[in-house]
C-alpha positions in Angstrom: -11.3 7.8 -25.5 -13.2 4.4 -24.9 -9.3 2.5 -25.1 -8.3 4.6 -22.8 -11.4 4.9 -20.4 -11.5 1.2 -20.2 -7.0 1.1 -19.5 -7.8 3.3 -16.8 -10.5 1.3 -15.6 -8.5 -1.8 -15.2 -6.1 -0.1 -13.6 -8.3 0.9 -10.9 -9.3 -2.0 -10.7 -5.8 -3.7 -9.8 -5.0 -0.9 -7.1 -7.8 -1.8 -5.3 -6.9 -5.4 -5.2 -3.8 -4.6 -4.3 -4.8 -2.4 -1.8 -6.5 -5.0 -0.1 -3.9 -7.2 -0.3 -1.3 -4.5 1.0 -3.5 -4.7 4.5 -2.7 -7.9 5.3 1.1 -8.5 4.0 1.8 -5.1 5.1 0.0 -5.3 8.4 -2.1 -2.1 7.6 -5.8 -2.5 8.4 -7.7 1.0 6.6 -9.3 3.0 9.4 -12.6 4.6 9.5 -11.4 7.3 8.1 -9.0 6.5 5.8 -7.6 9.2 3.3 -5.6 7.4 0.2 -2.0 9.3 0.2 -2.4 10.4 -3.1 -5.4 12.6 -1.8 -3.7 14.2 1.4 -1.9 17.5 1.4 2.1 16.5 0.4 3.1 18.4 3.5 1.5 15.9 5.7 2.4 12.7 3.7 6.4 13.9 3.7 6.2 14.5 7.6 4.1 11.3 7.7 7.0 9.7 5.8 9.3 11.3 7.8 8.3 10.4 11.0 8.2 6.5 10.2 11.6 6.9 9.0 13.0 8.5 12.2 11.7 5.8 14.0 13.5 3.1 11.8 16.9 5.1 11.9 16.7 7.5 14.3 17.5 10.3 13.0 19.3 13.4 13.9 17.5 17.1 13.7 19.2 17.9 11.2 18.7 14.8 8.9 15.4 14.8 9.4 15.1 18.4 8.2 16.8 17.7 5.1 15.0 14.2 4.3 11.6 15.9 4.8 12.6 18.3 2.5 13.2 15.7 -0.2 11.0 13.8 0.8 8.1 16.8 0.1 9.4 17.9 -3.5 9.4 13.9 -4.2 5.6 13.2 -3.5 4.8 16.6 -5.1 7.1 15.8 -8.4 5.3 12.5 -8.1 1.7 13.8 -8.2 2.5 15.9 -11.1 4.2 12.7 -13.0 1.5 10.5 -12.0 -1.0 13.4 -14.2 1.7 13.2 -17.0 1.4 9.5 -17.0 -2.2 9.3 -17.3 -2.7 7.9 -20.1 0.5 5.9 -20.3 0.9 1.9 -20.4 0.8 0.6 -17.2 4.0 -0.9 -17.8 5.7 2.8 -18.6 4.0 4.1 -16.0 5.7 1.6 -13.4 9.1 1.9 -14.9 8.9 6.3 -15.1 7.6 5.9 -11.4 10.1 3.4 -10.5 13.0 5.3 -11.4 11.2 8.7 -9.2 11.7 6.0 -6.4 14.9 5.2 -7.3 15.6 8.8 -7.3 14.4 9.7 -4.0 16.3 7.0 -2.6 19.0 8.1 -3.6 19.3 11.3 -2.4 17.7 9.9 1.2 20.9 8.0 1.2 23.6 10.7 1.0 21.7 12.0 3.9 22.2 8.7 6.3 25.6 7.9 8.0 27.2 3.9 7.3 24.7 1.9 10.0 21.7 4.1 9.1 22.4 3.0 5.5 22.5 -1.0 6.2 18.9 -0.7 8.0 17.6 1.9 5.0 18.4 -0.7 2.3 17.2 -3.6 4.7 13.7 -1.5 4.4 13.5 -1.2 0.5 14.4 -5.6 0.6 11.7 -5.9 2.7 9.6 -3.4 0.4 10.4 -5.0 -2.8 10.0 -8.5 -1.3 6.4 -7.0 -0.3 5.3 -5.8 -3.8 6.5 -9.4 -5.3 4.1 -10.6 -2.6 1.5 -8.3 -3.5 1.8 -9.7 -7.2 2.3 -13.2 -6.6 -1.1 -13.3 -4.9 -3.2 -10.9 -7.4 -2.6 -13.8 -10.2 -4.1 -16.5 -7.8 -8.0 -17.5 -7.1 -9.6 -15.8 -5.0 -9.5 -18.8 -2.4 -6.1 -19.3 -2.9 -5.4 -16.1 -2.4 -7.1 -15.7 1.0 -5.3 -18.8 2.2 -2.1 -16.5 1.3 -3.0 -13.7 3.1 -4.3 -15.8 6.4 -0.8 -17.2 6.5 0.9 -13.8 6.4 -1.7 -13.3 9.2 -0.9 -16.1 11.2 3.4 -15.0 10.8 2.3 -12.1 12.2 -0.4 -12.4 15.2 -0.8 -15.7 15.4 -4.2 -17.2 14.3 -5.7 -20.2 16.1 -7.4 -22.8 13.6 -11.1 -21.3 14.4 -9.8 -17.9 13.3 -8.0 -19.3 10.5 -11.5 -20.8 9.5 -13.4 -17.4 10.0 -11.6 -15.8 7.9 -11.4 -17.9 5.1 -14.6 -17.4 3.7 -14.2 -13.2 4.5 -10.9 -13.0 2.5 -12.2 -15.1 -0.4 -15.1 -12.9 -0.9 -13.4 -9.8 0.0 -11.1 -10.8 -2.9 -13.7 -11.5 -5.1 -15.7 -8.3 -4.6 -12.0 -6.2 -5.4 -11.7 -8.2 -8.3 -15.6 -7.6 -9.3 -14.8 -3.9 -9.1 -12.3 -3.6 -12.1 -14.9 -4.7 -14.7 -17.9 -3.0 -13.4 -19.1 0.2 -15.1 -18.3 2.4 -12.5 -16.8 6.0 -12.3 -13.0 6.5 -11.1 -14.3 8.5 -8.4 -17.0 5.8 -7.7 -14.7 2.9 -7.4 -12.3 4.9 -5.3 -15.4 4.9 -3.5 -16.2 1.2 -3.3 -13.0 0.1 -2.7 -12.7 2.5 0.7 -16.0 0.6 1.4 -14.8 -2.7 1.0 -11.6 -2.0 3.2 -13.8 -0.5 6.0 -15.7 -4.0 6.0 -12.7 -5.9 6.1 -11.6 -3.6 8.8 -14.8 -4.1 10.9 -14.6 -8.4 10.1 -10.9 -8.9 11.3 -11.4 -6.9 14.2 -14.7 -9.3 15.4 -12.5 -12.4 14.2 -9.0 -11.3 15.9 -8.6 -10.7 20.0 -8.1 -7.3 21.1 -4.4 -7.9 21.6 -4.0 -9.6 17.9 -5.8 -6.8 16.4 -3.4 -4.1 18.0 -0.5 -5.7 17.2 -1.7 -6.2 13.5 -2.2 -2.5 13.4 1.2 -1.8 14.8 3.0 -3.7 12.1 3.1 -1.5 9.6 6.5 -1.1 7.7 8.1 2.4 7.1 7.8 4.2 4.2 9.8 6.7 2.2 9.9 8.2 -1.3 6.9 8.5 -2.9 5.2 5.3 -3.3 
């Protein structure tokens, strides 16, 4: 039980690092009242999911019906394999999960028509160029790291050489308290906790460091998703 207290732990740990990594690569910055996916009701995360993907490929009424529709038994399959996986490896639990994306994919793609196809597999090169990213920078310092993730900033709003300079010392400790949080002694629920602290912060400092306009548009770069991820 301690073994696999203290697997689960460091797994935790890791999600939230990545988590706050996944804001500034993927453009997301947490809101106030930010709910993790795997919490909301899998009705509202498939027509979420959905929705973004209309947007990307413009999809018909029909389509749309039918990808929701995977789309909903996906994230709910995947809740229920995430349980089954509990107290798997964390490499088994990537590769079963994995091939549920793979999966869902699949049957997104007999739903899409030839040009809707080329732009859905553009998405998941851009997704899985993301996630290398997003592991890339979780095996560098902390202040390494930060001058990773200001870059990706810069790419996408354009950071003057104050900002860059602000935020330095933000992401390095931001990074550094994530990183704290996977060896504390802290509760699952209580480091789900933290972490949704620690993103509200980060929030709170890049909107005082970015202009209003920079802060929009980081907002509004956030990649579509689909399958459950």
């Amino acid at each position: 039980m301690i073994k696999s207290k203290q697997k689960n732990m460091r797994t935790i740990g890791k999600t939230t690092t990545a988590l706050l990594l996944a804001m500034i690569i993927g453009g997301t910055v947490m809101a106030q009242n930010y709910k993790s996916k795997k919490d909301k009701d899998p009705e509202v995360v498939a027509s979420e999911m959905t929705a973004r993907l209309d947007k990307a490929l413009d999809l018909s009424a029909n389509q749309e019906a039918e990808i929701q529709g995977i789309i909903l038994k996906s994230v709910q399959e995947g809740k229920e394999l995430h349980k089954e996986l509990n107290e798997s490896s964390r490499e088994e639990h990537k590769a079963r999960m994995d091939e549920h994306r793979k999966a869902t994919d699949e049957k997104i793609m007999a739903v899409l028509n030839d040009e809707q196809l080329v732009k859905f597999e553009k998405l998941n090169q851009e997704k899985e160029q993301r996630r290398a990213e997003h592991e890339a920078i979780q095996e560098l310092p902390p202040d390494e790291a930060a001058k990773k993730m200001i870059g990706k900033l810069d790419e996408q709003v354009g950071l003057s050489a104050d900002q860059k300079k602000d935020l330095e010392p933000l992401l390095t400790e931001h990074v550094s308290q994530m990183r704290e949080l996977k060896d504390s002694e802290m509760s699952k629920e209580e480091k789900r906790q933290r972490s949704n602290e620690l993103r509200r912060e980060m929030d709170a400092q890049l909107k005082k460091v970015l202009t209003e306009e920079q802060y929009k548009k980081h907002k509004e770069i956030r990649p579509p998703k689909h399958g459950h991820h």
